[in-house]
Amino acid sequence: MRALAAAAIGLAAAFALVLAVTAVGPPRGETSPEPLLTSAPARP
């Protein structure tokens, strides 16, 4: 029974965290115009 209660509390905490992050929204600012490097540069 304790395990079930602990699982329920953990699930409620995770759900609250997801709701909090969703409510805050994405961070303000602009993205970088530079593309991200997706591969290692060629050897000289």
Short mmCIF file of C-alpha atoms in Angstrom, two decimals:
data_model
loop_
_atom_site.label_atom_id
_atom_site.label_comp_id
_atom_site.label_asym_id
_atom_site.label_seq_id
_atom_site.Cartn_x
_atom_site.Cartn_y
_atom_site.Cartn_z
CA MET A 1 0.00 0.00 0.00
CA ARG A 2 2.90 2.35 0.73
CA ALA A 3 4.31 1.73 -2.73
CA LEU A 4 0.99 2.66 -4.31
CA ALA A 5 0.83 5.87 -2.28
CA ALA A 6 4.41 6.75 -3.19
CA ALA A 7 3.71 6.12 -6.87
CA ALA A 8 0.61 8.31 -6.73
CA ILE A 9 2.55 11.13 -5.04
CA GLY A 10 5.36 10.86 -7.58
CA LEU A 11 2.93 10.90 -10.49
CA ALA A 12 1.14 13.95 -9.07
CA ALA A 13 4.46 15.75 -8.61
CA ALA A 14 5.55 14.97 -12.17
CA PHE A 15 2.20 16.15 -13.53
CA ALA A 16 2.47 19.39 -11.52
CA LEU A 17 5.97 19.96 -12.88
CA VAL A 18 4.78 19.48 -16.46
CA LEU A 19 1.91 21.92 -15.88
CA ALA A 20 4.29 24.48 -14.36
CA VAL A 21 6.71 24.27 -17.29
CA THR A 22 3.83 24.51 -19.75
CA ALA A 23 2.42 27.57 -17.97
CA VAL A 24 5.78 29.36 -18.04
CA GLY A 25 6.12 28.81 -21.78
CA PRO A 26 9.20 28.95 -23.95
CA PRO A 27 12.06 31.26 -22.98
CA ARG A 28 11.97 34.76 -24.44
CA GLY A 29 14.65 35.76 -26.91
CA GLU A 30 15.74 35.05 -30.42
CA THR A 31 17.36 32.02 -31.91
CA SER A 32 20.84 32.15 -33.33
CA PRO A 33 21.06 32.71 -37.08
CA GLU A 34 24.09 30.42 -37.21
CA PRO A 35 23.32 26.78 -38.01
CA LEU A 36 24.36 24.11 -35.55
CA LEU A 37 27.26 21.89 -36.50
CA THR A 38 25.95 18.40 -37.05
CA SER A 39 29.19 16.70 -37.96
CA ALA A 40 32.86 16.93 -37.11
CA PRO A 41 34.92 19.23 -39.32
CA ALA A 42 37.11 17.62 -41.96
CA ARG A 43 40.71 16.99 -41.03
CA PRO A 44 43.17 19.48 -42.51
#
